[in-house]
């Protein structure tokens, strides 16, 4: 069973050589809502997440709302296990698929074939799973013989088709997204939209950060409003969206 539980989760980032740099410190205050502190040695800390508590159960579709710098991206990276909390507990039960950066791990000097194996491994797929899904990935990407060519010879559209095809090949238990993906030309975008919709529908838990009220209300059952690294409101998507956008 998929489940996410955050208990008093805190994430901090040290800013080295910040002392005495008043302009830099002021800019950090603006960007982070003034959530600055110092550790015992006097080093400046940006408190990205502070005292986060919530539980997400199987079947929920959760939207993350908040201004830039509110903590949404940090939250997604904790969920994807990229960041580890400095304190508190982040318990994540279930296989996580992150569509935050679908090009992560793509090496332009390597062939499409080699990149399928590298990107697949980064997504947590075994060699057997990659081999089983290889032909499906190539067929969906529409790359044909280019799959044996270095990615640096691809157009930007071909690059995105490869990355999207690999990243969406398996049905996740927990799906993480930063806005809704839109890739490729019109013909590819249509089937990519269909595949992404099926992926969202099949996920046991969805967490998506977005600035779109329409997307949050249409896709999500619940929304969490982040502000200055803290949860300001957590409830039904329509109610939270009305409070945030209204």
PDB file of C-alpha atoms in Angstrom:
ATOM      1  CA  UNK A   1       0.000   0.000   0.000  1.00  0.00           C
ATOM      2  CA  UNK A   2       1.329   3.442  -0.951  1.00  0.00           C
ATOM      3  CA  UNK A   3       1.588   5.968   1.846  1.00  0.00           C
ATOM      4  CA  UNK A   4       3.425   9.221   2.659  1.00  0.00           C
ATOM      5  CA  UNK A   5       3.902  10.475   6.202  1.00  0.00           C
ATOM      6  CA  UNK A   6       5.766  13.640   7.185  1.00  0.00           C
ATOM      7  CA  UNK A   7       6.340  14.229  10.890  1.00  0.00           C
ATOM      8  CA  UNK A   8       7.867  17.607  11.805  1.00  0.00           C
ATOM      9  CA  UNK A   9      10.078  17.595   8.692  1.00  0.00           C
ATOM     10  CA  UNK A  10      12.714  20.324   8.474  1.00  0.00           C
ATOM     11  CA  UNK A  11      15.053  21.015   5.553  1.00  0.00           C
ATOM     12  CA  UNK A  12      17.796  23.649   5.744  1.00  0.00           C
ATOM     13  CA  UNK A  13      20.468  24.839   3.327  1.00  0.00           C
ATOM     14  CA  UNK A  14      23.675  26.505   4.577  1.00  0.00           C
ATOM     15  CA  UNK A  15      24.801  29.653   2.735  1.00  0.00           C
ATOM     16  CA  UNK A  16      28.570  29.889   2.904  1.00  0.00           C
ATOM     17  CA  UNK A  17      30.363  33.258   3.042  1.00  0.00           C
ATOM     18  CA  UNK A  18      27.069  35.092   3.503  1.00  0.00           C
ATOM     19  CA  UNK A  19      28.124  37.076   6.583  1.00  0.00           C
ATOM     20  CA  UNK A  20      28.724  40.708   5.797  1.00  0.00           C
ATOM     21  CA  UNK A  21      27.119  40.458   2.372  1.00  0.00           C
ATOM     22  CA  UNK A  22      24.098  42.623   3.114  1.00  0.00           C
ATOM     23  CA  UNK A  23      22.780  42.710  -0.452  1.00  0.00           C
ATOM     24  CA  UNK A  24      22.973  38.926  -0.823  1.00  0.00           C
ATOM     25  CA  UNK A  25      21.315  38.435   2.553  1.00  0.00           C
ATOM     26  CA  UNK A  26      18.550  40.876   1.623  1.00  0.00           C
ATOM     27  CA  UNK A  27      17.918  39.077  -1.665  1.00  0.00           C
ATOM     28  CA  UNK A  28      17.744  35.771   0.204  1.00  0.00           C
ATOM     29  CA  UNK A  29      15.196  37.268   2.579  1.00  0.00           C
ATOM     30  CA  UNK A  30      13.003  38.306  -0.347  1.00  0.00           C
ATOM     31  CA  UNK A  31      13.378  34.956  -2.100  1.00  0.00           C
ATOM     32  CA  UNK A  32      12.682  32.833   0.960  1.00  0.00           C
ATOM     33  CA  UNK A  33      10.177  34.973   2.804  1.00  0.00           C
ATOM     34  CA  UNK A  34      12.778  36.027   5.369  1.00  0.00           C
ATOM     35  CA  UNK A  35      13.166  32.513   6.804  1.00  0.00           C
ATOM     36  CA  UNK A  36      16.851  32.971   7.545  1.00  0.00           C
ATOM     37  CA  UNK A  37      18.675  31.783  10.628  1.00  0.00           C
ATOM     38  CA  UNK A  38      22.182  31.031  11.830  1.00  0.00           C
ATOM     39  CA  UNK A  39      23.709  27.850  13.171  1.00  0.00           C
ATOM     40  CA  UNK A  40      25.902  27.860  16.318  1.00  0.00           C
ATOM     41  CA  UNK A  41      28.965  28.688  14.217  1.00  0.00           C
ATOM     42  CA  UNK A  42      27.280  31.780  12.758  1.00  0.00           C
ATOM     43  CA  UNK A  43      26.711  30.322   9.295  1.00  0.00           C
ATOM     44  CA  UNK A  44      23.572  31.598   7.551  1.00  0.00           C
ATOM     45  CA  UNK A  45      20.849  28.989   6.968  1.00  0.00           C
ATOM     46  CA  UNK A  46      17.907  29.100   4.590  1.00  0.00           C
ATOM     47  CA  UNK A  47      15.015  27.222   6.183  1.00  0.00           C
ATOM     48  CA  UNK A  48      13.347  25.680   3.141  1.00  0.00           C
ATOM     49  CA  UNK A  49      10.858  23.503   5.036  1.00  0.00           C
ATOM     50  CA  UNK A  50       9.830  24.016   8.654  1.00  0.00           C
ATOM     51  CA  UNK A  51       7.805  21.676  10.816  1.00  0.00           C
ATOM     52  CA  UNK A  52       5.923  19.946   8.001  1.00  0.00           C
ATOM     53  CA  UNK A  53       3.268  17.462   9.148  1.00  0.00           C
ATOM     54  CA  UNK A  54       0.840  15.613   6.899  1.00  0.00           C
ATOM     55  CA  UNK A  55      -0.171  12.174   5.690  1.00  0.00           C
ATOM     56  CA  UNK A  56      -1.120  11.256   2.120  1.00  0.00           C
ATOM     57  CA  UNK A  57      -3.096   8.063   1.722  1.00  0.00           C
ATOM     58  CA  UNK A  58      -3.474   5.754  -1.257  1.00  0.00           C
ATOM     59  CA  UNK A  59      -5.975   7.136  -3.768  1.00  0.00           C
ATOM     60  CA  UNK A  60      -5.286  10.816  -3.062  1.00  0.00           C
ATOM     61  CA  UNK A  61      -4.330  13.361  -5.731  1.00  0.00           C
ATOM     62  CA  UNK A  62      -2.574  16.250  -4.018  1.00  0.00           C
ATOM     63  CA  UNK A  63      -1.763  19.634  -5.524  1.00  0.00           C
ATOM     64  CA  UNK A  64       0.984  21.849  -4.104  1.00  0.00           C
ATOM     65  CA  UNK A  65       0.255  25.572  -4.268  1.00  0.00           C
ATOM     66  CA  UNK A  66       2.439  28.540  -3.338  1.00  0.00           C
ATOM     67  CA  UNK A  67       4.544  31.348  -4.745  1.00  0.00           C
ATOM     68  CA  UNK A  68       8.014  30.716  -6.158  1.00  0.00           C
ATOM     69  CA  UNK A  69      10.306  29.910  -3.235  1.00  0.00           C
ATOM     70  CA  UNK A  70       7.461  28.748  -0.989  1.00  0.00           C
ATOM     71  CA  UNK A  71       8.935  25.250  -0.646  1.00  0.00           C
ATOM     72  CA  UNK A  72       7.053  23.258  -3.303  1.00  0.00           C
ATOM     73  CA  UNK A  73      10.136  22.091  -5.214  1.00  0.00           C
ATOM     74  CA  UNK A  74      11.960  21.244  -1.981  1.00  0.00           C
ATOM     75  CA  UNK A  75       8.937  19.213  -0.923  1.00  0.00           C
ATOM     76  CA  UNK A  76       8.976  17.278  -4.204  1.00  0.00           C
ATOM     77  CA  UNK A  77      12.681  16.572  -3.846  1.00  0.00           C
ATOM     78  CA  UNK A  78      12.207  15.205  -0.337  1.00  0.00           C
ATOM     79  CA  UNK A  79       9.415  13.002  -1.694  1.00  0.00           C
ATOM     80  CA  UNK A  80      11.711  11.768  -4.460  1.00  0.00           C
ATOM     81  CA  UNK A  81      14.437  11.097  -1.854  1.00  0.00           C
ATOM     82  CA  UNK A  82      16.852  13.601  -3.406  1.00  0.00           C
ATOM     83  CA  UNK A  83      16.871  15.625  -0.167  1.00  0.00           C
ATOM     84  CA  UNK A  84      16.973  14.145   3.323  1.00  0.00           C
ATOM     85  CA  UNK A  85      15.416  16.148   6.190  1.00  0.00           C
ATOM     86  CA  UNK A  86      17.842  17.553   8.759  1.00  0.00           C
ATOM     87  CA  UNK A  87      15.267  16.658  11.394  1.00  0.00           C
ATOM     88  CA  UNK A  88      11.869  15.022  11.574  1.00  0.00           C
ATOM     89  CA  UNK A  89      10.687  11.950   9.710  1.00  0.00           C
ATOM     90  CA  UNK A  90       9.721  11.501   6.063  1.00  0.00           C
ATOM     91  CA  UNK A  91       8.269   8.017   5.588  1.00  0.00           C
ATOM     92  CA  UNK A  92       7.555   7.157   1.936  1.00  0.00           C
ATOM     93  CA  UNK A  93       6.101   3.748   1.216  1.00  0.00           C
ATOM     94  CA  UNK A  94       5.767   2.757  -2.440  1.00  0.00           C
ATOM     95  CA  UNK A  95       7.691   2.998  -5.691  1.00  0.00           C
ATOM     96  CA  UNK A  96       8.257   6.627  -6.622  1.00  0.00           C
ATOM     97  CA  UNK A  97       8.428   7.957 -10.182  1.00  0.00           C
ATOM     98  CA  UNK A  98       9.524  11.585 -10.537  1.00  0.00           C
ATOM     99  CA  UNK A  99       8.735  13.613 -13.650  1.00  0.00           C
ATOM    100  CA  UNK A 100      10.339  16.739 -12.191  1.00  0.00           C
ATOM    101  CA  UNK A 101      13.344  16.561 -14.538  1.00  0.00           C
ATOM    102  CA  UNK A 102      12.816  13.949 -17.226  1.00  0.00           C
ATOM    103  CA  UNK A 103      16.194  14.704 -18.860  1.00  0.00           C
ATOM    104  CA  UNK A 104      18.193  13.941 -15.719  1.00  0.00           C
ATOM    105  CA  UNK A 105      20.988  11.500 -16.548  1.00  0.00           C
ATOM    106  CA  UNK A 106      20.771  11.901 -20.336  1.00  0.00           C
ATOM    107  CA  UNK A 107      24.327  11.985 -21.732  1.00  0.00           C
ATOM    108  CA  UNK A 108      24.555  13.788 -25.099  1.00  0.00           C
ATOM    109  CA  UNK A 109      27.678  11.818 -26.088  1.00  0.00           C
ATOM    110  CA  UNK A 110      26.007   8.437 -25.528  1.00  0.00           C
ATOM    111  CA  UNK A 111      23.557   6.788 -27.921  1.00  0.00           C
ATOM    112  CA  UNK A 112      19.825   6.683 -27.373  1.00  0.00           C
ATOM    113  CA  UNK A 113      20.132   2.990 -26.559  1.00  0.00           C
ATOM    114  CA  UNK A 114      22.772   3.652 -23.880  1.00  0.00           C
ATOM    115  CA  UNK A 115      20.747   6.512 -22.427  1.00  0.00           C
ATOM    116  CA  UNK A 116      17.684   4.304 -22.058  1.00  0.00           C
ATOM    117  CA  UNK A 117      19.740   2.048 -19.811  1.00  0.00           C
ATOM    118  CA  UNK A 118      21.243   4.948 -17.811  1.00  0.00           C
ATOM    119  CA  UNK A 119      17.976   6.861 -17.369  1.00  0.00           C
ATOM    120  CA  UNK A 120      16.101   3.650 -16.619  1.00  0.00           C
ATOM    121  CA  UNK A 121      18.611   2.749 -13.918  1.00  0.00           C
ATOM    122  CA  UNK A 122      18.251   6.211 -12.356  1.00  0.00           C
ATOM    123  CA  UNK A 123      14.504   5.633 -12.244  1.00  0.00           C
ATOM    124  CA  UNK A 124      15.093   2.449 -10.285  1.00  0.00           C
ATOM    125  CA  UNK A 125      14.447  -0.061 -13.059  1.00  0.00           C
ATOM    126  CA  UNK A 126      16.350  -3.329 -13.053  1.00  0.00           C
ATOM    127  CA  UNK A 127      18.308  -4.531 -16.100  1.00  0.00           C
ATOM    128  CA  UNK A 128      15.574  -7.099 -16.742  1.00  0.00           C
ATOM    129  CA  UNK A 129      12.839  -4.427 -16.621  1.00  0.00           C
ATOM    130  CA  UNK A 130      14.779  -2.164 -19.011  1.00  0.00           C
ATOM    131  CA  UNK A 131      15.323  -5.047 -21.442  1.00  0.00           C
ATOM    132  CA  UNK A 132      11.636  -5.965 -21.248  1.00  0.00           C
ATOM    133  CA  UNK A 133      10.492  -2.394 -21.958  1.00  0.00           C
ATOM    134  CA  UNK A 134      13.244  -1.405 -24.439  1.00  0.00           C
ATOM    135  CA  UNK A 135      11.298  -1.987 -27.664  1.00  0.00           C
ATOM    136  CA  UNK A 136       8.239  -0.237 -26.258  1.00  0.00           C
ATOM    137  CA  UNK A 137      10.358   2.812 -25.373  1.00  0.00           C
ATOM    138  CA  UNK A 138      11.919   2.985 -28.841  1.00  0.00           C
ATOM    139  CA  UNK A 139       8.574   2.549 -30.574  1.00  0.00           C
ATOM    140  CA  UNK A 140       6.873   5.227 -28.480  1.00  0.00           C
ATOM    141  CA  UNK A 141       9.733   7.702 -28.972  1.00  0.00           C
ATOM    142  CA  UNK A 142       9.506   7.324 -32.785  1.00  0.00           C
ATOM    143  CA  UNK A 143      13.307   7.584 -33.041  1.00  0.00           C
ATOM    144  CA  UNK A 144      13.806   4.586 -35.334  1.00  0.00           C
ATOM    145  CA  UNK A 145      17.443   4.071 -36.318  1.00  0.00           C
ATOM    146  CA  UNK A 146      18.413   7.245 -34.448  1.00  0.00           C
ATOM    147  CA  UNK A 147      18.293   5.170 -31.268  1.00  0.00           C
ATOM    148  CA  UNK A 148      21.848   4.043 -32.138  1.00  0.00           C
ATOM    149  CA  UNK A 149      23.093   7.620 -32.710  1.00  0.00           C
ATOM    150  CA  UNK A 150      24.581   9.981 -30.080  1.00  0.00           C
ATOM    151  CA  UNK A 151      21.916  12.132 -28.439  1.00  0.00           C
ATOM    152  CA  UNK A 152      23.918  15.247 -29.409  1.00  0.00           C
ATOM    153  CA  UNK A 153      22.777  14.609 -32.993  1.00  0.00           C
ATOM    154  CA  UNK A 154      19.100  14.782 -31.935  1.00  0.00           C
ATOM    155  CA  UNK A 155      16.862  17.773 -32.291  1.00  0.00           C
ATOM    156  CA  UNK A 156      15.442  19.175 -29.033  1.00  0.00           C
ATOM    157  CA  UNK A 157      12.131  17.489 -29.845  1.00  0.00           C
ATOM    158  CA  UNK A 158      13.789  14.085 -30.333  1.00  0.00           C
ATOM    159  CA  UNK A 159      15.682  14.514 -27.069  1.00  0.00           C
ATOM    160  CA  UNK A 160      12.431  15.211 -25.192  1.00  0.00           C
ATOM    161  CA  UNK A 161      10.633  12.292 -26.854  1.00  0.00           C
ATOM    162  CA  UNK A 162      13.375   9.913 -25.696  1.00  0.00           C
ATOM    163  CA  UNK A 163      13.376  11.289 -22.143  1.00  0.00           C
ATOM    164  CA  UNK A 164       9.568  11.199 -21.928  1.00  0.00           C
ATOM    165  CA  UNK A 165       9.318   7.668 -23.335  1.00  0.00           C
ATOM    166  CA  UNK A 166      11.782   6.309 -20.757  1.00  0.00           C
ATOM    167  CA  UNK A 167      10.358   8.248 -17.805  1.00  0.00           C
ATOM    168  CA  UNK A 168       6.768   7.133 -18.374  1.00  0.00           C
ATOM    169  CA  UNK A 169       7.301   3.484 -19.306  1.00  0.00           C
ATOM    170  CA  UNK A 170       6.273   2.019 -15.945  1.00  0.00           C
ATOM    171  CA  UNK A 171       3.157   2.661 -13.880  1.00  0.00           C
ATOM    172  CA  UNK A 172       4.277   4.187 -10.571  1.00  0.00           C
ATOM    173  CA  UNK A 173       2.771   3.800  -7.126  1.00  0.00           C
ATOM    174  CA  UNK A 174       3.672   7.400  -6.230  1.00  0.00           C
ATOM    175  CA  UNK A 175       3.896   9.924  -9.095  1.00  0.00           C
ATOM    176  CA  UNK A 176       5.569  13.317  -8.606  1.00  0.00           C
ATOM    177  CA  UNK A 177       5.184  16.182 -11.083  1.00  0.00           C
ATOM    178  CA  UNK A 178       6.197  19.834 -11.264  1.00  0.00           C
ATOM    179  CA  UNK A 179       3.487  21.229 -13.568  1.00  0.00           C
ATOM    180  CA  UNK A 180       1.874  19.188 -16.341  1.00  0.00           C
ATOM    181  CA  UNK A 181       4.306  17.945 -18.999  1.00  0.00           C
ATOM    182  CA  UNK A 182       3.833  18.968 -22.618  1.00  0.00           C
ATOM    183  CA  UNK A 183       6.406  17.594 -25.060  1.00  0.00           C
ATOM    184  CA  UNK A 184       7.010  17.271 -28.773  1.00  0.00           C
ATOM    185  CA  UNK A 185       5.159  18.453 -31.858  1.00  0.00           C
ATOM    186  CA  UNK A 186       1.390  18.313 -32.232  1.00  0.00           C
ATOM    187  CA  UNK A 187       1.176  14.683 -33.354  1.00  0.00           C
ATOM    188  CA  UNK A 188       3.456  13.406 -30.592  1.00  0.00           C
ATOM    189  CA  UNK A 189       1.898  15.693 -27.980  1.00  0.00           C
ATOM    190  CA  UNK A 190      -1.488  14.053 -28.462  1.00  0.00           C
ATOM    191  CA  UNK A 191      -0.275  10.559 -27.619  1.00  0.00           C
ATOM    192  CA  UNK A 192       2.009  11.933 -24.891  1.00  0.00           C
ATOM    193  CA  UNK A 193      -1.017  13.595 -23.248  1.00  0.00           C
ATOM    194  CA  UNK A 194      -2.923  10.314 -23.421  1.00  0.00           C
ATOM    195  CA  UNK A 195      -0.012   8.390 -21.913  1.00  0.00           C
ATOM    196  CA  UNK A 196       0.468  10.960 -19.150  1.00  0.00           C
ATOM    197  CA  UNK A 197      -3.245  10.908 -18.308  1.00  0.00           C
ATOM    198  CA  UNK A 198      -3.171   7.104 -18.079  1.00  0.00           C
ATOM    199  CA  UNK A 199      -0.062   7.336 -15.882  1.00  0.00           C
ATOM    200  CA  UNK A 200      -1.787   9.761 -13.503  1.00  0.00           C
ATOM    201  CA  UNK A 201      -4.937   7.641 -13.395  1.00  0.00           C
ATOM    202  CA  UNK A 202      -3.000   4.465 -12.615  1.00  0.00           C
ATOM    203  CA  UNK A 203      -0.820   5.995  -9.873  1.00  0.00           C
ATOM    204  CA  UNK A 204      -1.864   5.162  -6.339  1.00  0.00           C
ATOM    205  CA  UNK A 205      -0.766   8.635  -5.158  1.00  0.00           C
ATOM    206  CA  UNK A 206      -0.208  11.797  -7.228  1.00  0.00           C
ATOM    207  CA  UNK A 207       1.599  14.899  -5.947  1.00  0.00           C
ATOM    208  CA  UNK A 208       1.794  17.778  -8.427  1.00  0.00           C
ATOM    209  CA  UNK A 209       3.022  21.340  -7.950  1.00  0.00           C
ATOM    210  CA  UNK A 210       1.283  23.878 -10.147  1.00  0.00           C
ATOM    211  CA  UNK A 211       0.355  27.544 -10.561  1.00  0.00           C
ATOM    212  CA  UNK A 212      -2.773  26.578 -12.504  1.00  0.00           C
ATOM    213  CA  UNK A 213      -6.058  26.761 -10.628  1.00  0.00           C
ATOM    214  CA  UNK A 214      -7.807  24.853 -13.418  1.00  0.00           C
ATOM    215  CA  UNK A 215      -5.298  21.983 -13.242  1.00  0.00           C
ATOM    216  CA  UNK A 216      -5.480  21.732  -9.440  1.00  0.00           C
ATOM    217  CA  UNK A 217      -9.282  21.723  -9.364  1.00  0.00           C
ATOM    218  CA  UNK A 218      -9.578  19.327 -12.301  1.00  0.00           C
ATOM    219  CA  UNK A 219      -6.878  16.831 -11.323  1.00  0.00           C
ATOM    220  CA  UNK A 220      -6.587  16.935  -7.531  1.00  0.00           C
ATOM    221  CA  UNK A 221      -8.789  15.856  -4.642  1.00  0.00           C
ATOM    222  CA  UNK A 222      -6.705  17.735  -2.081  1.00  0.00           C
ATOM    223  CA  UNK A 223      -4.365  20.732  -2.055  1.00  0.00           C
ATOM    224  CA  UNK A 224      -1.600  21.918   0.246  1.00  0.00           C
ATOM    225  CA  UNK A 225      -0.816  25.645   0.243  1.00  0.00           C
ATOM    226  CA  UNK A 226       2.864  26.283   1.038  1.00  0.00           C
ATOM    227  CA  UNK A 227       4.138  29.637   2.254  1.00  0.00           C
ATOM    228  CA  UNK A 228       7.673  30.439   3.479  1.00  0.00           C
ATOM    229  CA  UNK A 229       8.460  26.739   3.875  1.00  0.00           C
ATOM    230  CA  UNK A 230       5.408  26.000   5.998  1.00  0.00           C
ATOM    231  CA  UNK A 231       1.926  24.595   5.365  1.00  0.00           C
ATOM    232  CA  UNK A 232      -0.554  27.471   5.414  1.00  0.00           C
ATOM    233  CA  UNK A 233      -3.637  25.456   4.427  1.00  0.00           C
ATOM    234  CA  UNK A 234      -4.411  21.807   3.746  1.00  0.00           C
ATOM    235  CA  UNK A 235      -7.812  20.594   2.605  1.00  0.00           C
ATOM    236  CA  UNK A 236     -10.126  19.821  -0.337  1.00  0.00           C
ATOM    237  CA  UNK A 237      -8.630  21.079  -3.607  1.00  0.00           C
ATOM    238  CA  UNK A 238     -11.518  23.414  -4.448  1.00  0.00           C
ATOM    239  CA  UNK A 239     -11.473  25.071  -1.009  1.00  0.00           C
ATOM    240  CA  UNK A 240      -7.705  25.583  -0.891  1.00  0.00           C
ATOM    241  CA  UNK A 241      -7.610  26.816  -4.507  1.00  0.00           C
ATOM    242  CA  UNK A 242     -10.381  29.304  -3.763  1.00  0.00           C
ATOM    243  CA  UNK A 243      -8.495  30.652  -0.745  1.00  0.00           C
ATOM    244  CA  UNK A 244      -5.146  30.810  -2.579  1.00  0.00           C
ATOM    245  CA  UNK A 245      -6.265  32.246  -5.925  1.00  0.00           C
ATOM    246  CA  UNK A 246      -9.167  34.254  -4.537  1.00  0.00           C
TER     247      UNK A 246
END
